[in-house]
């Protein structure tokens, strides 16, 4: 019998190849694999970010669609690229009526845009100086007059200083000073352009992780709107500095709703859409890393590692809403399952076994993603536990009525739930976050796309059914059935879901403790009178916000200058993420927190931190104080690093962020990771 020579040979890999596969970490900010250029997929969004001529400023997508990955790629592959993660987004100095500030044609909004523009330009000059591409001693005017802003302040401090200046003149009706500020920004832009042209210093500024400093207020939306108008304005008027903003879709939609000149922004938006072909390439590039030679991209690499390749692809991509983070997470769980079973390929059974673990992870991630817009929305979603996968409009109406008599839901979700009591509004909300799809008659359910498209769901009629997305079915133990009614005998439960709360507290008590700490911080005095209260507040923050990673929180009593001060010592029990990295890098089985109830740190404070670093407990100390981080503090931190240690500085503002995120149900370490990354960059 003749062989079919037209059939391409199947690429073969070693039998133990699967044991060497590591798909990395699905959260880009923690993923060391992204240091390798070969793993990046050239998506349309990445191409737009690399091409200045396309004048695209905004990269918008849901969480896990690749925003941070693009920022990391640009930061590593562009000659002059600055990554900015704002920590203060709504300074108290902006004391203007919301309606007045929101009008893009009025002076308050122009003041906001002008201050942002000047902040970006000075950030670029600071980066040129840091890289020794220019000398601050030779700055032309008016930059020479801005040297203190460039040299002594970071992005947030510079932004606050400039906004305080312009809004002070505005509030005092000092038109002369206000006009001088506006003209100064124009002069700065021209000088920066001339300086960049003379030295070939074209610079890209990447603004990422806006949600870390996001409180969801109306003023925060307007400040973001001002930032977006600044990016577009710089793109049109500045030849040397380009600002790219990476935004979550739900935050972007808030701006769309209130901006009276949104058309100016819309043409600068890039949607982070993915196709199944791009997702396949994403996984295959990571599968290829340990292989030599490498099978081709386009299906051959996948088929080497996944049994029944096309069926497995459909099983993964249809299940994951075409979102890269979900695809990587699901594939990683399946690979780990196959490795534990000593399989040479990932089987369909391995994929099925990984579904429950992935579903639980996806459910937590969904609740976290929308916690700023809808605090503790996980509580509402958990009430579907044990019910069905599909609901009529009448069943949804009954479900809402049961929510409104649920004491926990009323207490934790009172700030938003009453705006969604109409069934159409409730369905629209869960459709927009990707939890529900809508089926009309016998058609397949339609789920919300990931890109920046109209969030309006399909029309809801009497025939409409809503369908829970398959990726949440296992986490909620849903039955494959249509629920047409929910009688009085059916009680909403959610007992099968384990909520991570410290000290076995109820959700209501947990949030009440967080509220108390936030209120106490507003009135806590600096200095010795409030020292013990500050230490207690920090200890409570550790217990309430870091209980997943830091255990056995205990005070350590010591005597300094005759005053008893309690430092907090915690056991680092993390198995992944930031704290696991800290344990590995600094041998930090114990993490020490030093509490300083004053604004200015001295050399003695850093010496004290160094004293507590030991080989047995580790070399990672956190100093929490009441002021702002000054640039010269990093010189002391550098000395700790020279001894293989780290002194991480946290401010009162950071503690507020931790408490606010915990109150909203966020499970994130990215804020403290940002502080750590910024520290490493400053001392490098």
XYZ file of C-alpha atoms in Angstrom:
684
model
C 0.000 0.000 0.000
C 1.413 3.416 -1.035
C 1.933 6.113 1.561
C 0.129 9.396 1.104
C 3.079 11.720 0.394
C 0.821 14.794 0.348
C 0.122 14.468 4.072
C 2.416 16.643 6.200
C 4.446 14.815 8.838
C 3.366 15.283 12.425
C 5.967 17.091 14.531
C 7.264 14.922 17.364
C 8.557 16.102 20.751
C 10.298 14.134 23.484
C 8.032 12.057 25.724
C 9.062 14.052 28.796
C 8.500 17.440 27.093
C 5.309 18.101 29.049
C 7.216 17.883 32.348
C 9.272 20.927 31.268
C 6.288 23.089 30.331
C 5.585 26.179 32.425
C 3.007 28.565 30.967
C 3.936 31.311 33.404
C 1.688 33.461 35.574
C -1.529 34.776 34.075
C -1.168 38.138 35.862
C 1.283 40.050 33.663
C 2.717 42.188 36.462
C 4.028 39.033 38.186
C 4.998 36.992 35.130
C 8.781 36.531 34.649
C 8.178 34.880 31.256
C 7.255 38.298 29.848
C 10.917 39.276 30.075
C 11.391 37.162 26.948
C 10.396 38.868 23.700
C 9.515 35.620 21.940
C 6.378 35.084 24.028
C 4.627 38.265 22.896
C 1.876 38.088 20.281
C 1.759 40.953 17.780
C -1.880 41.879 18.300
C -3.490 44.879 16.548
C -3.345 46.728 19.875
C 0.409 46.140 20.242
C 1.002 47.272 16.658
C -0.960 50.472 17.340
C 1.084 51.140 20.486
C 4.332 50.752 18.544
C 3.274 53.082 15.721
C 3.171 56.792 16.723
C 1.768 57.780 13.335
C -1.549 56.096 14.169
C -2.122 58.605 17.012
C -3.775 56.044 19.278
C -3.711 57.015 22.954
C -6.134 54.741 24.800
C -5.893 50.968 25.086
C -9.131 49.719 26.552
C -10.217 46.240 27.533
C -11.536 44.166 30.367
C -9.235 42.905 33.032
C -6.858 40.264 31.711
C -6.954 41.292 28.047
C -3.297 42.319 27.803
C -3.025 45.992 28.808
C -0.170 45.510 31.257
C 1.589 43.084 28.900
C 1.674 45.761 26.182
C 3.029 48.286 28.683
C 5.777 45.842 29.712
C 6.690 45.151 26.080
C 6.990 48.865 25.304
C 8.970 49.531 28.475
C 11.497 46.825 27.578
C 11.750 47.526 23.848
C 11.472 51.260 23.466
C 14.615 53.353 23.936
C 12.881 56.052 25.981
C 9.815 54.782 27.801
C 8.511 55.768 31.245
C 5.907 53.733 33.133
C 3.671 55.751 35.463
C 1.299 54.166 37.980
C -0.529 57.095 39.619
C -1.082 56.696 43.349
C -3.113 59.875 43.899
C -5.781 60.547 41.350
C -8.110 63.035 43.050
C -6.047 65.545 45.052
C -7.889 67.487 47.730
C -6.692 70.750 46.158
C -9.325 70.377 43.396
C -12.086 72.142 45.311
C -14.543 72.888 42.510
C -18.201 72.048 41.965
C -18.597 68.777 40.052
C -20.836 70.292 37.357
C -18.394 73.126 36.741
C -15.356 70.841 36.653
C -17.049 68.440 34.213
C -17.666 71.094 31.544
C -14.792 70.703 29.086
C -15.270 74.286 27.858
C -14.777 75.966 31.234
C -11.615 77.074 33.049
C -11.632 74.412 35.802
C -11.401 71.597 33.248
C -8.803 73.464 31.214
C -6.821 73.934 34.433
C -6.941 70.181 34.999
C -5.726 69.398 31.477
C -2.981 72.037 31.626
C -1.618 70.710 34.931
C -1.587 67.129 33.597
C 0.157 68.252 30.398
C 2.917 70.041 32.264
C 3.312 67.090 34.629
C 3.897 64.732 31.696
C 6.399 67.059 30.038
C 8.422 67.452 33.234
C 8.278 63.679 33.785
C 9.939 63.226 30.393
C 12.658 65.757 31.282
C 13.260 63.978 34.597
C 13.732 60.683 32.732
C 16.244 62.308 30.360
C 18.167 63.592 33.349
C 18.011 60.236 35.154
C 19.527 58.532 32.121
C 22.168 61.299 31.892
C 21.022 62.297 28.406
C 20.813 65.946 29.439
C 22.184 68.022 32.307
C 19.800 69.833 34.629
C 22.463 72.530 34.999
C 22.039 73.432 31.325
C 18.231 73.530 31.139
C 16.846 76.384 29.065
C 14.187 78.688 30.462
C 11.407 78.084 31.483
C 12.563 74.552 32.389
C 15.366 75.922 34.549
C 12.747 77.522 36.806
C 10.999 74.150 37.079
C 14.130 72.339 38.252
C 12.800 71.736 41.802
C 9.669 70.159 40.302
C 11.800 67.946 38.073
C 14.525 66.970 40.501
C 12.821 66.691 43.886
C 9.322 65.361 43.157
C 7.889 62.175 41.717
C 4.946 62.091 39.301
C 2.208 62.241 41.967
C 3.869 64.964 44.011
C 4.530 67.069 40.906
C 0.946 66.655 39.758
C -0.404 67.724 43.169
C 1.928 70.743 43.331
C 0.898 72.008 39.887
C -2.804 71.378 40.451
C -2.678 73.159 43.791
C -1.042 76.150 42.083
C -3.496 76.484 39.213
C -6.639 75.837 41.268
C -5.531 78.292 43.935
C -5.365 81.073 41.332
C -8.699 79.912 39.912
C -10.465 79.869 43.276
C -9.133 83.337 44.135
C -10.279 84.708 40.746
C -6.686 85.705 40.056
C -6.933 85.764 36.282
C -3.407 87.066 35.833
C -1.806 84.127 37.668
C -4.134 81.645 35.986
C -3.263 82.936 32.520
C 0.443 82.892 33.409
C 0.144 79.212 34.382
C -1.587 78.317 31.111
C 0.983 80.175 29.030
C 3.813 78.588 31.027
C 2.551 75.170 29.950
C 2.619 76.234 26.292
C 6.174 77.555 26.675
C 7.242 74.338 28.413
C 5.894 72.234 25.541
C 7.847 74.238 22.951
C 11.100 74.082 24.928
C 10.720 70.335 25.566
C 10.134 69.745 21.852
C 13.222 71.781 20.938
C 15.322 69.954 23.534
C 14.126 66.552 22.329
C 14.802 67.434 18.691
C 18.342 68.543 19.500
C 19.165 65.314 21.362
C 16.825 62.778 19.630
C 14.815 62.207 22.803
C 11.366 61.111 21.629
C 9.700 59.640 24.709
C 6.661 57.450 25.430
C 4.912 57.732 28.797
C 2.779 54.727 29.755
C 0.012 55.301 32.311
C -1.181 51.974 33.694
C -3.085 50.567 36.692
C -5.308 53.604 37.113
C -7.713 51.406 39.090
C -5.199 51.151 41.948
C -5.841 54.793 42.855
C -9.465 54.705 41.757
C -12.225 55.412 44.267
C -15.083 55.422 41.750
C -16.275 58.924 42.703
C -17.669 61.424 40.192
C -14.625 63.627 40.720
C -12.338 60.677 39.935
C -14.192 60.159 36.638
C -13.712 63.823 35.726
C -10.010 63.696 36.624
C -9.669 60.659 34.364
C -11.523 62.550 31.658
C -9.001 65.380 32.027
C -6.141 62.907 31.778
C -7.606 61.467 28.583
C -8.025 64.887 26.976
C -4.414 65.605 27.925
C -3.206 62.494 26.096
C -5.075 63.486 22.933
C -3.839 67.061 23.168
C -0.217 65.963 23.575
C -0.566 63.628 20.610
C -1.733 66.546 18.448
C 0.613 69.292 19.671
C 3.785 67.670 21.028
C 6.322 66.064 18.702
C 8.531 64.517 21.369
C 6.306 63.176 24.188
C 3.564 60.622 23.597
C 1.274 59.540 26.439
C -0.495 56.163 26.249
C -3.232 55.333 28.741
C -4.234 51.736 29.568
C -7.778 51.533 30.901
C -10.240 48.942 32.120
C -13.429 48.904 30.088
C -15.774 49.584 33.002
C -13.832 52.731 33.937
C -13.722 53.900 30.313
C -17.510 53.581 30.103
C -17.892 56.015 33.016
C -16.094 58.681 30.998
C -18.182 57.920 27.898
C -21.338 58.658 29.888
C -20.386 62.169 31.083
C -17.946 63.659 28.546
C -19.676 66.315 26.429
C -16.820 66.134 23.904
C -16.299 62.387 23.846
C -16.015 62.429 20.048
C -12.541 63.937 20.496
C -11.469 60.854 22.407
C -13.255 58.111 20.514
C -10.984 58.164 17.450
C -7.944 57.592 19.681
C -9.242 54.350 21.237
C -7.818 50.901 20.559
C -9.902 47.934 21.673
C -8.007 44.949 23.077
C -9.827 42.333 21.032
C -8.529 38.776 20.659
C -9.368 36.092 18.126
C -9.006 32.358 18.636
C -6.026 32.400 16.254
C -4.214 34.981 18.400
C -5.069 33.092 21.598
C -3.721 29.876 20.097
C -0.471 31.672 19.244
C -0.306 33.068 22.800
C -0.356 29.562 24.313
C 1.893 28.036 21.654
C 4.646 30.612 22.136
C 4.820 29.664 25.818
C 4.690 25.957 25.055
C 7.645 26.394 22.676
C 10.017 28.003 25.178
C 11.781 24.817 26.439
C 11.760 23.127 23.014
C 14.630 22.924 20.533
C 13.856 22.579 17.689
C 10.502 24.319 17.934
C 7.376 23.104 16.116
C 5.600 25.695 13.957
C 2.986 28.140 15.244
C -0.570 27.691 14.060
C -1.716 24.447 15.681
C 1.252 22.083 15.416
C 2.721 23.105 18.787
C -0.671 22.805 20.487
C -1.234 19.341 18.995
C 2.110 18.167 20.425
C 0.894 18.763 23.965
C -2.910 18.466 23.824
C -4.594 15.206 22.936
C -7.408 15.592 20.380
C -5.999 19.013 19.476
C -8.961 20.669 17.681
C -11.463 19.355 20.246
C -9.267 20.570 23.103
C -8.937 24.015 21.486
C -12.693 24.365 21.184
C -13.099 23.192 24.769
C -10.699 25.862 26.064
C -11.428 28.881 23.864
C -15.221 28.582 23.897
C -15.139 28.236 27.670
C -12.866 31.240 28.347
C -14.727 34.111 26.610
C -11.690 34.634 24.346
C -9.774 36.402 27.106
C -6.016 35.726 27.247
C -5.732 35.632 31.033
C -8.501 33.053 31.268
C -6.989 30.928 28.502
C -3.572 30.929 30.196
C -5.077 30.145 33.594
C -7.190 27.270 32.300
C -4.344 25.790 30.232
C -1.940 26.104 33.185
C -4.330 24.231 35.473
C -4.784 21.524 32.831
C -1.019 21.173 32.286
C -0.440 20.892 36.046
C -3.141 18.215 36.256
C -1.569 16.250 33.391
C 1.892 16.561 34.965
C 0.609 15.274 38.316
C -0.901 12.262 36.495
C 2.345 11.681 34.551
C 0.633 12.054 31.210
C 2.682 12.757 28.094
C -0.122 14.922 26.712
C -2.951 16.947 28.243
C -6.024 14.764 27.827
C -9.671 15.771 27.617
C -10.035 14.293 31.112
C -7.278 16.638 32.375
C -9.124 19.619 30.889
C -12.360 18.504 32.520
C -10.612 18.024 35.868
C -9.175 21.558 35.687
C -12.585 23.132 35.077
C -13.706 23.355 38.718
C -10.443 24.977 39.814
C -10.567 27.419 36.910
C -14.232 28.217 37.511
C -13.588 29.143 41.145
C -10.630 31.312 40.124
C -12.679 33.028 37.410
C -15.563 33.720 39.805
C -13.264 35.453 42.303
C -11.606 37.429 39.522
C -14.959 38.669 38.202
C -16.009 39.901 41.640
C -12.657 41.620 42.099
C -12.771 43.280 38.659
C -16.035 45.102 39.352
C -15.650 45.675 43.082
C -14.950 49.413 42.661
C -18.149 49.949 40.652
C -20.296 47.497 42.627
C -18.759 46.803 46.058
C -19.141 43.194 47.268
C -21.011 42.209 44.098
C -19.721 38.708 44.821
C -22.392 38.484 47.510
C -25.167 38.967 44.928
C -23.586 36.529 42.472
C -23.129 33.920 45.196
C -26.895 33.825 45.749
C -27.200 31.871 42.495
C -25.414 28.979 44.216
C -27.107 25.630 43.648
C -29.803 27.003 41.314
C -29.984 26.608 37.527
C -27.972 27.747 34.533
C -30.897 29.448 32.734
C -33.687 31.797 33.918
C -36.823 33.362 32.544
C -37.460 37.078 33.140
C -40.101 36.112 35.711
C -37.539 34.001 37.603
C -35.055 36.897 37.579
C -37.767 39.174 38.999
C -38.391 36.714 41.837
C -34.643 36.413 42.424
C -34.362 40.193 42.833
C -37.207 40.233 45.345
C -35.406 37.626 47.419
C -32.229 39.713 47.317
C -34.084 42.736 48.695
C -35.047 40.867 51.867
C -31.554 39.379 52.336
C -30.003 41.191 55.324
C -26.408 40.620 54.191
C -27.080 41.910 50.693
C -28.968 44.951 52.002
C -26.097 45.894 54.309
C -23.153 45.208 52.000
C -24.648 46.314 48.651
C -26.965 49.131 49.727
C -24.917 51.704 47.817
C -25.905 50.312 44.409
C -28.354 47.395 44.538
C -31.503 49.563 44.701
C -30.640 51.086 41.336
C -30.997 47.647 39.722
C -34.272 46.314 41.119
C -36.008 46.449 37.723
C -35.375 43.079 36.021
C -34.185 44.707 32.775
C -31.629 46.800 34.703
C -30.455 43.783 36.708
C -30.073 41.640 33.580
C -28.232 44.471 31.808
C -25.803 44.776 34.723
C -24.967 41.060 34.807
C -24.769 40.990 31.003
C -22.283 43.881 30.988
C -19.949 42.216 33.483
C -20.015 38.949 31.500
C -21.975 36.853 34.002
C -25.192 36.555 31.974
C -25.807 35.853 28.318
C -29.188 36.494 26.704
C -31.059 33.937 24.634
C -34.061 34.827 22.499
C -36.075 31.728 21.680
C -34.009 28.803 20.407
C -30.982 30.918 19.468
C -27.616 30.488 21.111
C -27.095 32.844 24.057
C -25.307 36.081 23.203
C -22.580 37.112 25.646
C -20.950 40.513 25.983
C -17.914 40.962 23.744
C -14.624 41.957 25.339
C -13.874 44.948 23.119
C -14.919 48.587 23.370
C -18.319 48.186 21.806
C -21.771 49.298 22.799
C -22.583 47.693 26.160
C -26.314 47.649 25.331
C -27.583 44.051 25.606
C -29.917 42.452 23.053
C -33.593 43.402 23.468
C -35.244 41.683 26.413
C -38.707 40.317 25.644
C -41.145 37.890 27.248
C -39.458 35.065 25.330
C -35.988 36.004 26.541
C -33.973 33.732 28.794
C -30.776 34.665 30.592
C -27.989 32.090 30.765
C -25.123 32.024 33.257
C -21.812 31.852 31.416
C -20.412 28.278 31.490
C -17.189 29.401 33.200
C -19.134 30.088 36.433
C -21.265 26.950 36.442
C -18.860 24.734 38.406
C -17.980 27.406 41.001
C -21.670 27.957 41.751
C -22.666 24.265 41.475
C -25.419 25.150 39.012
C -27.762 22.536 37.549
C -28.329 22.311 33.794
C -31.946 23.382 33.989
C -34.223 26.299 33.152
C -35.643 28.116 36.179
C -39.090 29.482 35.351
C -40.094 30.565 38.863
C -38.666 30.864 42.376
C -41.325 30.125 44.968
C -41.302 31.070 48.628
C -39.993 27.613 49.511
C -36.715 28.276 47.656
C -34.135 30.053 49.786
C -31.095 31.763 48.316
C -27.995 30.400 49.959
C -24.408 30.446 48.757
C -23.169 28.234 51.580
C -20.970 26.301 49.163
C -18.772 29.337 48.541
C -16.043 29.994 51.059
C -15.527 33.688 51.771
C -12.044 34.634 52.859
C -12.504 36.707 55.993
C -10.150 37.008 58.982
C -10.878 35.903 62.520
C -14.102 34.123 61.482
C -15.883 37.501 61.322
C -19.097 38.079 59.416
C -19.019 40.237 56.303
C -20.950 42.979 58.106
C -18.519 43.061 61.055
C -15.547 42.940 58.684
C -16.717 45.982 56.743
C -17.619 47.824 59.947
C -14.049 47.337 61.243
C -12.649 48.660 57.969
C -14.935 51.707 58.125
C -13.803 52.386 61.686
C -10.151 52.325 60.683
C -10.786 54.697 57.758
C -12.620 57.106 60.069
C -9.941 56.873 62.769
C -7.216 57.732 60.284
C -8.879 61.051 59.436
C -8.695 62.277 63.038
C -5.532 60.566 64.285
C -2.972 63.185 65.437
C 0.684 62.986 64.430
C 3.467 62.537 66.961
C 3.645 60.937 70.403
C 0.002 61.645 71.404
C -1.270 59.356 68.646
C 1.640 56.899 68.466
C -0.083 53.960 70.170
C -3.290 54.487 68.156
C -1.259 54.559 64.923
C 0.442 51.291 65.852
C -2.915 49.709 66.673
C -4.355 50.949 63.369
C -1.489 49.429 61.382
C -1.822 46.136 63.253
C -5.532 46.006 62.428
C -4.791 46.840 58.784
C -2.382 43.899 58.578
C -4.965 41.561 60.105
C -7.818 42.722 57.876
C -6.037 43.304 54.546
C -3.164 40.804 54.447
C -4.596 37.818 56.299
C -4.301 35.578 53.222
C -0.503 35.892 53.211
C 0.602 37.172 56.622
C -0.368 35.205 59.732
C 0.425 35.250 63.479
C 0.333 39.041 63.714
C 1.992 39.879 67.024
C 3.329 43.056 68.644
C 6.956 43.195 69.729
C 7.566 45.552 72.653
C 10.844 47.471 72.811
C 12.173 50.674 74.332
C 13.567 53.617 72.346
C 14.552 56.815 74.185
C 12.366 55.824 77.131
C 9.195 55.498 75.023
C 7.571 52.083 74.597
C 6.808 51.417 70.918
C 5.204 48.286 69.528
C 6.351 46.911 66.189
C 4.323 44.295 64.369
C 5.865 40.955 63.413
C 4.029 38.682 60.971
C 4.663 35.204 59.589
C 4.879 35.073 55.797
C 2.805 32.044 54.762
C 2.134 33.034 51.128
C 2.268 30.318 48.485
C 2.208 32.610 45.459
C 2.241 36.245 44.362
C 4.098 39.179 45.842
C 4.622 37.868 49.364
C 5.888 34.509 48.117
C 8.447 36.439 46.031
C 9.449 38.394 49.157
C 9.982 35.177 51.100
C 12.100 33.657 48.344
C 14.190 36.740 47.562
C 14.801 38.034 51.090
C 14.392 34.793 53.064
C 11.533 36.643 54.753
C 9.717 33.987 56.725
C 8.912 36.897 59.057
C 7.921 40.414 57.955
C 8.495 43.293 60.386
C 6.334 46.433 60.287
C 7.761 49.604 61.860
C 5.127 52.220 62.722
C 6.188 55.893 62.652
C 3.472 58.370 63.590
C 5.228 61.333 62.002
C 5.790 62.759 58.546
C 9.586 63.010 58.190
C 11.886 60.015 58.502
C 15.474 60.324 59.697
C 18.598 58.226 59.251
C 17.921 56.664 62.683
C 14.646 55.221 61.413
C 16.455 53.403 58.614
C 19.254 52.229 60.929
C 16.563 50.832 63.201
C 15.049 48.913 60.265
C 18.463 47.512 59.307
C 18.970 46.328 62.883
C 15.896 44.098 62.627
C 17.138 42.258 59.545
C 18.451 38.835 60.467
C 19.400 35.661 58.672
C 16.813 33.681 60.637
C 13.775 35.948 60.214
C 14.646 37.504 56.891
C 15.685 40.854 55.525
C 12.403 42.539 54.643
C 11.161 45.423 56.801
C 8.202 47.718 56.134
C 8.207 51.246 57.536
C 4.770 52.908 57.670
C 4.800 56.668 58.290
C 2.498 59.689 57.940
C 4.294 61.795 55.317
C 5.402 61.603 51.705
C 8.399 59.694 50.354
C 11.332 62.027 49.745
C 13.890 61.171 47.090
C 16.804 61.066 49.552
C 15.058 58.269 51.478
C 16.036 55.930 48.646
C 19.709 56.408 49.490
C 19.032 54.724 52.833
C 17.008 51.994 51.120
C 19.928 51.367 48.752
C 22.166 50.610 51.745
C 19.713 47.937 52.860
C 19.807 46.391 49.386
C 23.589 46.295 49.513
C 23.129 43.961 52.486
C 20.650 41.809 50.536
C 17.710 43.371 52.331
C 14.814 45.713 51.594
C 13.177 48.553 53.498
C 9.793 49.203 51.913
C 8.213 52.572 52.668
C 4.430 52.851 52.997
C 2.597 56.117 53.583
C -0.737 56.876 55.186
C -2.152 57.152 51.673
C -1.141 53.565 50.946
C -2.888 52.315 54.072
C -6.082 54.033 52.895
C -5.779 52.214 49.545
C -5.411 48.826 51.276
C -8.433 49.472 53.495
C -10.582 50.754 50.641
C -9.760 47.770 48.434
C -10.552 45.347 51.256
C -13.884 47.066 51.857
C -14.803 46.687 48.185
C -13.884 43.019 48.216
C -10.742 43.339 46.129
C -8.210 40.532 46.374
C -5.139 42.225 44.952
C -1.471 42.687 45.723
C -0.703 44.971 42.807
C -0.623 48.190 44.859
C 2.117 47.008 47.202
C 3.856 45.394 44.228
C 3.811 48.789 42.463
C 5.436 50.413 45.491
C 8.092 47.705 45.549
C 8.740 48.031 41.791
C 9.011 51.815 42.060
C 11.500 51.420 44.896
C 13.624 48.992 42.877
C 13.669 51.401 39.924
C 14.674 54.330 42.130
C 17.625 52.538 43.704
C 18.808 50.759 40.537
